[in-house]
Short mmCIF file of C-alpha atoms in Angstrom, two decimals:
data_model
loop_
_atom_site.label_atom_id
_atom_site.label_comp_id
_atom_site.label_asym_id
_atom_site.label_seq_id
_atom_site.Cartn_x
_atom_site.Cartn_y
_atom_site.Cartn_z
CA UNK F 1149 0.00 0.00 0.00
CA UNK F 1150 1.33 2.92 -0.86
CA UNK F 1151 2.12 6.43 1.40
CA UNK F 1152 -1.08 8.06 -0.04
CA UNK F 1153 -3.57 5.34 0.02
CA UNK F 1154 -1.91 4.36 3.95
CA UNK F 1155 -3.36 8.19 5.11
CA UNK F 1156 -6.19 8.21 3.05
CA UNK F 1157 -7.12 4.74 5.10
CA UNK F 1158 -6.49 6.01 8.12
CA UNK F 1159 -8.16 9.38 7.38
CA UNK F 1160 -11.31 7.60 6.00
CA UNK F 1161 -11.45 5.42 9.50
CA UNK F 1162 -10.84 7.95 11.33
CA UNK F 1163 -12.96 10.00 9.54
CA UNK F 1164 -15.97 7.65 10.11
CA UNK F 1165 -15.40 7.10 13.26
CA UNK F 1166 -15.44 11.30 14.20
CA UNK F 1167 -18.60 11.64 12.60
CA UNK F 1168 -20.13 9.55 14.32
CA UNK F 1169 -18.89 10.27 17.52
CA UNK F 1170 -19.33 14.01 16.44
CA UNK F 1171 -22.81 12.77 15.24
CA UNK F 1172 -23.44 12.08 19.24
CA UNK F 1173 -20.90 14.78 20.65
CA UNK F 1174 -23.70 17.56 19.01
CA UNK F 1175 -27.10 15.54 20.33
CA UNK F 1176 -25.03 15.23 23.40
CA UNK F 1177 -23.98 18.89 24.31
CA UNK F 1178 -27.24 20.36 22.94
CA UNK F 1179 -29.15 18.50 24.47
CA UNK F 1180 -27.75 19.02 28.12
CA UNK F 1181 -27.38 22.90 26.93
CA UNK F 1182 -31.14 23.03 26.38
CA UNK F 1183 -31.58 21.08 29.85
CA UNK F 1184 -28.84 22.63 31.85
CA UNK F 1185 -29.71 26.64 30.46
CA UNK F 1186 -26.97 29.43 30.38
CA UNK F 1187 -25.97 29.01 34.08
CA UNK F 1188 -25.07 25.68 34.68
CA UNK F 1189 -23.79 24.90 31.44
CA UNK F 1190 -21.57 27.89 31.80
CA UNK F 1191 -20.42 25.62 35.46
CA UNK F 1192 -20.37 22.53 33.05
CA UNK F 1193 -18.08 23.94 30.94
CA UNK F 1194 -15.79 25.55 33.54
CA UNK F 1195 -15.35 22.39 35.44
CA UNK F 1196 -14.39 20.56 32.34
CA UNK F 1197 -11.94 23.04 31.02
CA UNK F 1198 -10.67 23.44 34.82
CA UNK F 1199 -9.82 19.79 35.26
CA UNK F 1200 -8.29 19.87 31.86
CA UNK F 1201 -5.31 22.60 32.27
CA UNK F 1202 -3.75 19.99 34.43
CA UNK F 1203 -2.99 17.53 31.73
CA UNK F 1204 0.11 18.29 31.24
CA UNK F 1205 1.18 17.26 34.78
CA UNK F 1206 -0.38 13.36 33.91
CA UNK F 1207 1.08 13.11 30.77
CA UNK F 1208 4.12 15.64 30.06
CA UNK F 1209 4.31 15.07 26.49
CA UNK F 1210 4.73 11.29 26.88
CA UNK F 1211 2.01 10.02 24.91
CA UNK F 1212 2.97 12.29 21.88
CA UNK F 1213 6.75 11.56 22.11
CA UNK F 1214 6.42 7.83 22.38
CA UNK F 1215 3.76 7.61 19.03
CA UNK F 1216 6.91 9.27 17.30
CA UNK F 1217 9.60 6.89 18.36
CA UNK F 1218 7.67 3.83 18.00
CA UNK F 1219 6.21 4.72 14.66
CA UNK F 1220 10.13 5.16 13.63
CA UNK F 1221 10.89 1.70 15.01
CA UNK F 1222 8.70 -0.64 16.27
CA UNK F 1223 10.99 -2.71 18.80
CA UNK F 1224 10.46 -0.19 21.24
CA UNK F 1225 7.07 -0.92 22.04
CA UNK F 1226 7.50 -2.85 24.92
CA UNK F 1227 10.11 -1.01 26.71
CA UNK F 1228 8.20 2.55 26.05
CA UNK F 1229 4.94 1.44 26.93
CA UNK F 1230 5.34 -0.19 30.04
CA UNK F 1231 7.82 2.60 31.12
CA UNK F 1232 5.67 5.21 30.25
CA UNK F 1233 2.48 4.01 32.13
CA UNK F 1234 4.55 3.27 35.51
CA UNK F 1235 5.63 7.17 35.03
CA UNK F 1236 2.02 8.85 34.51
CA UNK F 1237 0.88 6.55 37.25
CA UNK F 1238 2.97 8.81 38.93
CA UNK F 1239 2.39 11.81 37.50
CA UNK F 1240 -1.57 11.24 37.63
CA UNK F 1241 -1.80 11.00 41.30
CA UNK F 1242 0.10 14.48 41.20
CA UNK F 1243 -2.17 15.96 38.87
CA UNK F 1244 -5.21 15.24 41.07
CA UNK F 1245 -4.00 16.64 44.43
CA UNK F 1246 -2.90 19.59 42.50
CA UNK F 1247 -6.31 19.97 41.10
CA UNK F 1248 -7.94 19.60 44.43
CA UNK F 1249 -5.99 21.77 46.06
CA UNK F 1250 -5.85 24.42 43.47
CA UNK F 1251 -9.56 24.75 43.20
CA UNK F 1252 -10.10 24.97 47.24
CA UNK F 1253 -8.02 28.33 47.13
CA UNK F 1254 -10.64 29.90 44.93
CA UNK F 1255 -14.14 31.15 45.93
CA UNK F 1256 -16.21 28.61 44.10
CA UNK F 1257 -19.38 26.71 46.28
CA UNK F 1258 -18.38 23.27 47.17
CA UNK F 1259 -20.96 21.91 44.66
CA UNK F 1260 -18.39 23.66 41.88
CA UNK F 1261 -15.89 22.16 43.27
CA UNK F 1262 -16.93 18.01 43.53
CA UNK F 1263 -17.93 18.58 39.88
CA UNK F 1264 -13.96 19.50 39.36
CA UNK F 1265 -12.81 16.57 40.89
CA UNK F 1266 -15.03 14.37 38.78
CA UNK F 1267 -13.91 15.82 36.23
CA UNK F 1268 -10.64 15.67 37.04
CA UNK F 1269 -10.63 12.33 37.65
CA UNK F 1270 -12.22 11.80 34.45
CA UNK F 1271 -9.64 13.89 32.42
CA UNK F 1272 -6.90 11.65 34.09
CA UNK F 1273 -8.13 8.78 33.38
CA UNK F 1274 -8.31 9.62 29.78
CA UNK F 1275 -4.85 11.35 29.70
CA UNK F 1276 -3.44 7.91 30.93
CA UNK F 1277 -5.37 5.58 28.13
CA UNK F 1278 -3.30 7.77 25.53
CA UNK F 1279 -0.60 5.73 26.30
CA UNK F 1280 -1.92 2.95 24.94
CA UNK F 1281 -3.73 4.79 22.03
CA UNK F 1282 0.15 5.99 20.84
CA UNK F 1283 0.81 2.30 20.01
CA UNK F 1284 -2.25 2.04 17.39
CA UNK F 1285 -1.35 5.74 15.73
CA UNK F 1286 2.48 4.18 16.03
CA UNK F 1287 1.33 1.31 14.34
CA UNK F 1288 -1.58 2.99 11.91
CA UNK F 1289 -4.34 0.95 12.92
CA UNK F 1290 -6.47 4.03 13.42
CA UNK F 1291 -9.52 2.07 13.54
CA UNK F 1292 -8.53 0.96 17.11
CA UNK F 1293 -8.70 5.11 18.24
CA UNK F 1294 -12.35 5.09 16.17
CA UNK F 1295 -13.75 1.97 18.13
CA UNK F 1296 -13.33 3.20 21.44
CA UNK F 1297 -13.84 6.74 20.60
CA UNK F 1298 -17.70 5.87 19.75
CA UNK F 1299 -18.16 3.77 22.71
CA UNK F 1300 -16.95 6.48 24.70
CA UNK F 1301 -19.16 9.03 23.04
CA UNK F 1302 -22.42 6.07 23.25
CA UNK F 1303 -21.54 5.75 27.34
CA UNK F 1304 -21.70 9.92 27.36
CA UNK F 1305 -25.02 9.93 25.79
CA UNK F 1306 -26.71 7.58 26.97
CA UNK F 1307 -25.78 8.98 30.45
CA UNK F 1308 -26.97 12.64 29.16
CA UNK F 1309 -30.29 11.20 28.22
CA UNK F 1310 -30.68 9.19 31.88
CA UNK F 1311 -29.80 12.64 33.41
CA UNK F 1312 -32.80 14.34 31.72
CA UNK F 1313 -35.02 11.94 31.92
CA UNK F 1314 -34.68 11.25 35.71
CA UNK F 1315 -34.29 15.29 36.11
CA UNK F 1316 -31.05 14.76 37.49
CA UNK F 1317 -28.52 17.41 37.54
CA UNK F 1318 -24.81 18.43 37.12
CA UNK F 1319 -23.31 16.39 39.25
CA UNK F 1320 -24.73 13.07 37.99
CA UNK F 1321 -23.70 14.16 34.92
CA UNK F 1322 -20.30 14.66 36.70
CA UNK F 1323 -20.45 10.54 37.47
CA UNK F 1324 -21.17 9.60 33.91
CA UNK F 1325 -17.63 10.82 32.77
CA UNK F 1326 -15.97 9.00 35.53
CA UNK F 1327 -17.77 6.09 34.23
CA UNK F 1328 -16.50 6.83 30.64
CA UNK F 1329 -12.95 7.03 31.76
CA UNK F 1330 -12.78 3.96 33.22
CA UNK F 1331 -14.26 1.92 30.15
CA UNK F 1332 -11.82 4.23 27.99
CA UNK F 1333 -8.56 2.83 30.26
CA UNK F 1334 -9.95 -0.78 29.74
CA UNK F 1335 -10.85 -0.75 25.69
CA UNK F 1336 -7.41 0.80 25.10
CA UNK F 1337 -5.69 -2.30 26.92
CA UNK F 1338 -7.53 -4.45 25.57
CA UNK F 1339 -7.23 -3.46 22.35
CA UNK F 1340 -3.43 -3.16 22.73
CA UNK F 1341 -2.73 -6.77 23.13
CA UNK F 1342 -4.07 -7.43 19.65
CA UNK F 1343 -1.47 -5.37 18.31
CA UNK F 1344 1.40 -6.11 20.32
CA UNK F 1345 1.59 -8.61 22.70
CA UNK F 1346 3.20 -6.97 25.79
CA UNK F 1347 5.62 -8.08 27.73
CA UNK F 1348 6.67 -5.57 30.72
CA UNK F 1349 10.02 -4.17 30.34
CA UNK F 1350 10.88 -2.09 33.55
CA UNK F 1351 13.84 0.44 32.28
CA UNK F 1352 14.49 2.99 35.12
CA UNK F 1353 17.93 4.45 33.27
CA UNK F 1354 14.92 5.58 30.20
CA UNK F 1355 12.88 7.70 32.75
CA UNK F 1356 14.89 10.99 32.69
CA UNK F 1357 15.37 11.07 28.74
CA UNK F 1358 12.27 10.30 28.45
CA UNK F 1359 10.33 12.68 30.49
CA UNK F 1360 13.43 15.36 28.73
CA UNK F 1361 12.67 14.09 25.40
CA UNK F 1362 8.75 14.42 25.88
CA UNK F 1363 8.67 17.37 27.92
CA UNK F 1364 8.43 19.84 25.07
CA UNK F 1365 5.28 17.84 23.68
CA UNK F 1366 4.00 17.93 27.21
CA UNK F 1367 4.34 22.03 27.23
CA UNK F 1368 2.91 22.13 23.67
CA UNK F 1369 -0.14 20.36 25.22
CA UNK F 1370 -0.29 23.07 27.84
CA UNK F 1371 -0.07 25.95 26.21
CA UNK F 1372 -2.45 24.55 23.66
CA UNK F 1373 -5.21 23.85 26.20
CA UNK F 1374 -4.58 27.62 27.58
CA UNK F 1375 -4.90 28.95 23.98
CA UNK F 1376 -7.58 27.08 23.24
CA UNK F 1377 -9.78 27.45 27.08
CA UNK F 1378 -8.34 30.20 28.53
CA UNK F 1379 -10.97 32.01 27.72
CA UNK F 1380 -13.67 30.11 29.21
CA UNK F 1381 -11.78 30.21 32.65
CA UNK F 1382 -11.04 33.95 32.24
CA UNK F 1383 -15.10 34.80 31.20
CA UNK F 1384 -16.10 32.57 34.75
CA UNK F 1385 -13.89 34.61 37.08
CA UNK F 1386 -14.98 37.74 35.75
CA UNK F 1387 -18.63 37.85 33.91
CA UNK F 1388 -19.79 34.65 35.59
CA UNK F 1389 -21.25 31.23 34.53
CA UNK F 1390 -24.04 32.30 32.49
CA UNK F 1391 -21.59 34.70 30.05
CA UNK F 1392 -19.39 31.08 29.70
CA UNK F 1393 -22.56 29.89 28.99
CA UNK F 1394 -23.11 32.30 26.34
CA UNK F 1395 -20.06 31.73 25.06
CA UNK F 1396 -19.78 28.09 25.04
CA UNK F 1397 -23.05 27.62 23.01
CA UNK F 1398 -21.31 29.64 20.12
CA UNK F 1399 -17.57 27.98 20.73
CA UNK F 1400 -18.05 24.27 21.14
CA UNK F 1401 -20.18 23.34 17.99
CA UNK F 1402 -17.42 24.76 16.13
CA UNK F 1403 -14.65 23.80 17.85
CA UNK F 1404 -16.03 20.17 17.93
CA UNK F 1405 -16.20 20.96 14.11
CA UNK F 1406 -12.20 21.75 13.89
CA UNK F 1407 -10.89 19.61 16.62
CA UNK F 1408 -12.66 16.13 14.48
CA UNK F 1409 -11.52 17.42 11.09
CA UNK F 1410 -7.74 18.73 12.24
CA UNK F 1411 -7.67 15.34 14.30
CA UNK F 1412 -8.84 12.78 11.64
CA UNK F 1413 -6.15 14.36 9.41
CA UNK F 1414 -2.93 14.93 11.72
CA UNK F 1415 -3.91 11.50 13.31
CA UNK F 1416 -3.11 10.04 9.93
CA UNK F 1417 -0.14 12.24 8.53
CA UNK F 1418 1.57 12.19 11.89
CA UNK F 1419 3.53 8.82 12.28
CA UNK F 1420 3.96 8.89 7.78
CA UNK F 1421 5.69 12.58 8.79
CA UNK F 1422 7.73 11.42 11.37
CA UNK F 1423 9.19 7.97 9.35
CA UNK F 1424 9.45 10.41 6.43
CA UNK F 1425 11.39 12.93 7.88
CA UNK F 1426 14.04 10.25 8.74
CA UNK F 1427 13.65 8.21 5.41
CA UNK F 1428 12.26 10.48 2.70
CA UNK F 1429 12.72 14.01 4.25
CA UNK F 1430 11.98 15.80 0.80
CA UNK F 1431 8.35 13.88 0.60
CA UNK F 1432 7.40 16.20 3.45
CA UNK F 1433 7.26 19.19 1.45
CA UNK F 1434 4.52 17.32 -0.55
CA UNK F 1435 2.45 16.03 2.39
CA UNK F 1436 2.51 19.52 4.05
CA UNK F 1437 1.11 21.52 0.88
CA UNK F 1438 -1.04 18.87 -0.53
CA UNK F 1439 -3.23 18.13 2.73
CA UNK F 1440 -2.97 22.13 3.51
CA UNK F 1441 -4.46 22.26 0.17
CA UNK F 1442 -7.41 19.99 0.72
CA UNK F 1443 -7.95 21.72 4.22
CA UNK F 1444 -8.56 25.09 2.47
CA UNK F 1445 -10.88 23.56 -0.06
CA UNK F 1446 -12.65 22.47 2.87
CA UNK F 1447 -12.26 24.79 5.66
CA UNK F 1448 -13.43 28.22 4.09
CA UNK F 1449 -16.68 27.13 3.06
CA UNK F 1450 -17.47 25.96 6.52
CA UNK F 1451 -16.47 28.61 7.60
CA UNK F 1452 -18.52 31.38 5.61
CA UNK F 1453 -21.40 29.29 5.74
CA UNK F 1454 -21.40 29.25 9.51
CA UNK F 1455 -20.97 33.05 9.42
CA UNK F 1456 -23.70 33.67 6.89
CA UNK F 1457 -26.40 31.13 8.81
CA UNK F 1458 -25.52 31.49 12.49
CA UNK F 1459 -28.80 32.72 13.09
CA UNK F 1460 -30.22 29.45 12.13
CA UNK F 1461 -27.52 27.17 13.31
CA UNK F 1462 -28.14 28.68 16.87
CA UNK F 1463 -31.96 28.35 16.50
CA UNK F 1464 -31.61 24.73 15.19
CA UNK F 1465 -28.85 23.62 17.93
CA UNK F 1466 -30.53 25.21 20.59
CA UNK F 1467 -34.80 25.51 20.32
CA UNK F 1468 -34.75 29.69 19.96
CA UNK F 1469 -32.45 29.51 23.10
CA UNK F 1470 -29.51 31.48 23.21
CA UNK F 1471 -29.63 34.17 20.88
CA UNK F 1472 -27.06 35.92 22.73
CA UNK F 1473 -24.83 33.43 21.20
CA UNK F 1474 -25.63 34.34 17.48
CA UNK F 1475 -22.77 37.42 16.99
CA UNK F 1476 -20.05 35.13 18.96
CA UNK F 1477 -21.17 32.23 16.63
CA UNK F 1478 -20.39 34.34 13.29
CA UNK F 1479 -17.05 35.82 14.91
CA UNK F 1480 -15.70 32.22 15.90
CA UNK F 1481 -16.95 31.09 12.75
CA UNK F 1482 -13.69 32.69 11.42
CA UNK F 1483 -11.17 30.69 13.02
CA UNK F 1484 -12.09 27.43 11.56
CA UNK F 1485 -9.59 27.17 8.70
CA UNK F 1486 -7.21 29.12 10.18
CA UNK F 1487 -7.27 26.02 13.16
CA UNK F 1488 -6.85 23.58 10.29
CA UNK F 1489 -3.98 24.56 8.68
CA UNK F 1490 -1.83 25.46 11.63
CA UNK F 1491 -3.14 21.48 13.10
CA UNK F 1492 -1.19 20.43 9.78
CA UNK F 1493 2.14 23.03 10.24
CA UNK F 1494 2.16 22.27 13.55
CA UNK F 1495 2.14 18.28 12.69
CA UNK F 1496 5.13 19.03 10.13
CA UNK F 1497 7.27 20.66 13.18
CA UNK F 1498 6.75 18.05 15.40
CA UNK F 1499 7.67 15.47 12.85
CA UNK F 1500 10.89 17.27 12.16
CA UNK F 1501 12.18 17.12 15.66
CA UNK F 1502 11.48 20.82 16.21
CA UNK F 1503 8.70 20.08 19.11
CA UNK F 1504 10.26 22.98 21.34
CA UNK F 1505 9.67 25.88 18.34
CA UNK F 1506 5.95 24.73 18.36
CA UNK F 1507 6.09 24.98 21.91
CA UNK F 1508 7.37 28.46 21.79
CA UNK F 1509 5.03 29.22 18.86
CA UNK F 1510 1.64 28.02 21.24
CA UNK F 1511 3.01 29.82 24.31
CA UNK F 1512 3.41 32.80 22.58
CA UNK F 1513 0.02 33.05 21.31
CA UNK F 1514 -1.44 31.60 24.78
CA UNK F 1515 0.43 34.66 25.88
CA UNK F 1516 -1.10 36.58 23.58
CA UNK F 1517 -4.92 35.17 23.86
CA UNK F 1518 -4.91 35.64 27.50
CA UNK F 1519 -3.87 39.54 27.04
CA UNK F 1520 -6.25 40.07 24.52
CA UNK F 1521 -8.48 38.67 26.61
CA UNK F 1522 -7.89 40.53 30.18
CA UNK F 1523 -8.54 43.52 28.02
CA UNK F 1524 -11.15 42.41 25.96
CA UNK F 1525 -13.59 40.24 28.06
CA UNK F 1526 -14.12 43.06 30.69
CA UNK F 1527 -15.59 45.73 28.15
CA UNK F 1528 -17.05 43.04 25.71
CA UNK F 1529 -17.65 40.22 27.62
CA UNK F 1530 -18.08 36.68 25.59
CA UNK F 1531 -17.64 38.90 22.45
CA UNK F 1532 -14.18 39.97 23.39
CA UNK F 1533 -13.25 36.68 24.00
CA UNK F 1534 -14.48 35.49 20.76
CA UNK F 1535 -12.36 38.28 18.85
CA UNK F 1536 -9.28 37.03 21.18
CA UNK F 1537 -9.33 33.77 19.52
CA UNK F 1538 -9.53 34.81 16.09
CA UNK F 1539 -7.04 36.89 16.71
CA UNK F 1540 -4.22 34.60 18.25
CA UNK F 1541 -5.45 31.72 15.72
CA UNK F 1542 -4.27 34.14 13.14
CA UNK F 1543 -1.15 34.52 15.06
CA UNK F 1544 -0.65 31.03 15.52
CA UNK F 1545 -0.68 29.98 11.75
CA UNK F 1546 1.29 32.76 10.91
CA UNK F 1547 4.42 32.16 13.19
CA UNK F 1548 4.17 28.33 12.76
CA UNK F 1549 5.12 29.47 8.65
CA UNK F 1550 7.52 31.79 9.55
CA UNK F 1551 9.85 28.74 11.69
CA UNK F 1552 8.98 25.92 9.09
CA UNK F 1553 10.26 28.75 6.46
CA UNK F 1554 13.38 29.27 8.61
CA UNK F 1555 14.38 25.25 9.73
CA UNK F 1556 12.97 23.19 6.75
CA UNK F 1557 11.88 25.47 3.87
CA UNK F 1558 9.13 28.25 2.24
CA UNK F 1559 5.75 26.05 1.82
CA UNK F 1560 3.38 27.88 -1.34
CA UNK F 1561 0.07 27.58 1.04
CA UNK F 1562 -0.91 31.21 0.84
CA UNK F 1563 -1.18 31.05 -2.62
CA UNK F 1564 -3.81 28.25 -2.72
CA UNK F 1565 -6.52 30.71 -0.43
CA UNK F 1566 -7.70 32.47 -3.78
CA UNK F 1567 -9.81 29.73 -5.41
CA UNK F 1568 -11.51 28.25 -2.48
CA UNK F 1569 -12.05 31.83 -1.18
CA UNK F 1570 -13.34 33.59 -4.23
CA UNK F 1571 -15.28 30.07 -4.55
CA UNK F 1572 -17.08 30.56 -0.84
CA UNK F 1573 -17.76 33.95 -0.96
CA UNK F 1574 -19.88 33.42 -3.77
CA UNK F 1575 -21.36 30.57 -1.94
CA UNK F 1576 -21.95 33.27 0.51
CA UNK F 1577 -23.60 35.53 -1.61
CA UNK F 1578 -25.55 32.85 -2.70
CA UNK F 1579 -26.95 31.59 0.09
CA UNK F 1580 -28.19 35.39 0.95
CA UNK F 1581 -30.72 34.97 -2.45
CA UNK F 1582 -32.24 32.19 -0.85
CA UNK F 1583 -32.85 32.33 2.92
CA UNK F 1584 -35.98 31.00 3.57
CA UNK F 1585 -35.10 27.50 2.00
CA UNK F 1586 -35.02 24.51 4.06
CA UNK F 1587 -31.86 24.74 6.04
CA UNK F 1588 -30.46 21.17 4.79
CA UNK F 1589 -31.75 21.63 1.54
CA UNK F 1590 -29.44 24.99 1.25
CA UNK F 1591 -26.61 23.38 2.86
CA UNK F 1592 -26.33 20.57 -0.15
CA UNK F 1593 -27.38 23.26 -2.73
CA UNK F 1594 -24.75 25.60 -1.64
CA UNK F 1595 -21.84 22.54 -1.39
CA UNK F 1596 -22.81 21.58 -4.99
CA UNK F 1597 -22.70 25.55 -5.87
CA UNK F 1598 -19.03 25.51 -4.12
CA UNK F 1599 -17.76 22.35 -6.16
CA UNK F 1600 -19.02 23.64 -9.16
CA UNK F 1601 -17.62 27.31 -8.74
CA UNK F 1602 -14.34 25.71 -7.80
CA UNK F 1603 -14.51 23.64 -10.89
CA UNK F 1604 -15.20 26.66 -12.94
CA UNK F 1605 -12.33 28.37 -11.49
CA UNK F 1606 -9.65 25.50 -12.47
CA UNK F 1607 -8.64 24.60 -8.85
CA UNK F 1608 -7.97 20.92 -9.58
CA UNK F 1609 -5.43 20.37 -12.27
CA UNK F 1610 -4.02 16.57 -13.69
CA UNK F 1611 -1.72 16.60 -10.64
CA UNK F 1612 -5.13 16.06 -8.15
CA UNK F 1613 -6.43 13.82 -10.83
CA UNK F 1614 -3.48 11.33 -10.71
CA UNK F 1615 -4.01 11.54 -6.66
CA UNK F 1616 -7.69 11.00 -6.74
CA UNK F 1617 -6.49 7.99 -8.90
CA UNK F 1618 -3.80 6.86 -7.14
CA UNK F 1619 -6.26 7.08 -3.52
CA UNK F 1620 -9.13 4.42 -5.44
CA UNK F 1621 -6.48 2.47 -7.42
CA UNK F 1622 -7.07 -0.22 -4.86
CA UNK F 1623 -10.82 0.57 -3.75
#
């Protein structure tokens, strides 16, 4: 099988797989949104995000480092995977206490914080399965990852629905995710020994490169979940839980959106990078500009048609509840392709061993999110913090360019925005002819309006043809 149809395979599975679990992720959140109103899904989503900045002291960067090493040779399974578990057993323990005692020192009602430690408990148990989960994207056998990421999702809603059909509350909800982590920890082994039978390998002498070598993916991690959620923890402690609220009706259908997509596809590319960039170093060039490509084709439509019907994606998500959301909606709506190209330049660092400049490149624009924010969110509230994301996203994909340009070489991406842009503003326009149509019925109108525009405009040339060809040669 060859490099293309190998990521197309594991795009496709994963693919599947995180549409169906998004498929569930949207019934799931709207429907405890609609249950839960402004208020305590504002707490819902604090908690969450909360528990989650502590990652990075359960797994440093292990989970990332090891997919690397393995996928460039496979001997090492044994010794990095039973090494690395015995560490973030560790490290997990850590993570909670630090999370209970971090939350005690703030001013939050005791109900606020026993939803934390669920969910902190929760978020480490899921942080630890990763370990195993490197070995399958080591490997490629993505369809591993999809498997137990749609039981996960099918525990999660199932729980949602008992929750508002008993007339439960938050912190039931709270128990379901505990309940999900646990199942997570056991599919994962599980599903390891089919792959590689393992055979413990204690190595104490590998825990201090190790934790060295991964600590830069482990700071990545962090600075990505404070660019990414700083804002929700920065609109709690000063507008409250029903501006999060607010703001997470608008934020998490699209960052759901961006998080599948950019994960389906630097999932795949990931370990081929890595083995690449140690075997075939010039193929990279290639990868990079030819996914980036496809991203764009996709990424500005979805984005312009989010920003054109956020009015009705609002009303249909939500039952003519949260119209407050509506203007954040269309700002966020901007950020989505910007988030999928730098998920693919960020991919391309990593895989060339320059981990710590992508760390510097996140922090940087954490740095920068959170001081866009502090002045932002007080005058503007969930608004400013919607503009502070656009902003640093734009930030983010601009630096990551600027150090692949510096340490590898210039990648033509820019160039390839004209077509797919020209292409979905007129979609845009288009859609603004015909507004009281169906909502699904515009959606596939204006898609098939899009292809054919993009046709019309000569985007593909014989070079995407021989792909297409080369992806079904063997379908």
């Amino acid at each position: 099988m060859s490099t293309v149809q190998r990521i197309t395979k594991n795009i496709a599975i994963t693919g599947l797989s995180q549409l169906t679990v998004s498929i569930l992720g949207f019934v799931y959140v709207l429907s405890i949104a609609r249950y839960l109103g402004e208020g305590e899904f504002g707490k819902y989503n604090f908690a969450l995000y909360y528990a989650t900045f502590f990652v990075i002291i359960a797994d440093p960067g292990i989970s990332n480092f090891i997919i690397r090493e393995i996928a460039r040779n496979k001997e090492l399974t044994n010794e990095y995977v039973t090494n690395a578990s015995l560490i973030k057993s560790l490290t997990s323990l850590i993570a909670f206490g630090i999370i209970v005692a971090s939350i005690n020192l703030m001013h939050y009602p005791q109900s606020t914080k026993l939803i934390v430690y669920l969910f902190g408990i929760y978020t480490i148990l899921t942080s630890f399965s990763s370990t195993f989960r490197s070995v399958y994207q080591a490997f490629e056998q993505m369809q591993f990852t999809a498997a137990v990421d749609v039981v996960k999702q099918l525990i999660l809603m199932i729980g949602a629905l008992t929750v508002i059909y008993s007339k439960a509350g938050l912190l039931e909800l709270a128990y379901c995710y505990v309940l999900t982590g646990i199942t997570d920890v056991l599919l994962n082994f599980i599903f390891l020994k089919t792959i590689q039978s393992i055979r413990p390998k204690l190595n104490l002498a590998l825990w201090k490169p190790m934790i060295i070598k991964a600590f830069p993916f482990g700071l990545n991690s962090f600075f990505a979940v404070f660019f990414f959620k700083i804002d929700t923890f920065m609109l709690s402690v000063i507008k409250g839980d029903i501006e999060v609220g607010i703001y997470s009706a608008a934020y998490t259908p699209l960052l759901v959106l961006s998080t599948v997509t950019s994960y389906m596809i630097t999932s795949a590319i990931y370990p081929v990078m890595s083995k690449n960039f140690v075997h075939h170093k010039d193929s990279l060039e290639l990868i990079t500009v030819s996914i980036a490509r496809y991203i764009i084709i996709i990424g500005f439509p979805i984005s312009v048609g989010c920003l054109v019907l956020a009015d009705r994606f609002i009303n249909l998500f939500y039952a003519d509840q949260y119209s407050a959301s509506i203007f954040v909606f269309q700002i966020l709506a901007l950020f989505i392709p910007l988030r999928l190209i730098s998920g693919v330049t960020g991919t391309l660092l990593t895989s060339m061993d320059k981990q710590n400049i992508r760390t510097f490149s996140v922090a940087l624009c954490a740095i920068i999110n959170i001081a866009l924010n502090a002045v932002m969110i007080p005058k503007l509230g969930s608004t400013g913090a919607a503009i502070s994301t656009v902003v640093s996203e734009l930030c983010l994909y601009i630096i990551f360019l600027v150090f692949i340009h510096k340490y590898y070489k210039h990648l033509e991406i820019i160039q390839h925005f004209t077509k797919p842009v020209i292409a979905s503003l007129l979609m845009g326009f288009f859609i603004t002819t015909i507004p009281k149509l169906n909502l699904y019925v515009l959606i596939t109108i204006s898609a098939i309006f899009y292809s054919v525009v993009l046709l019309f405009l000569g985007t593909f040339n014989q070079e995407d043809k021989n792909l297409f060809k080369q992806i079904f040669k063997s379908a």
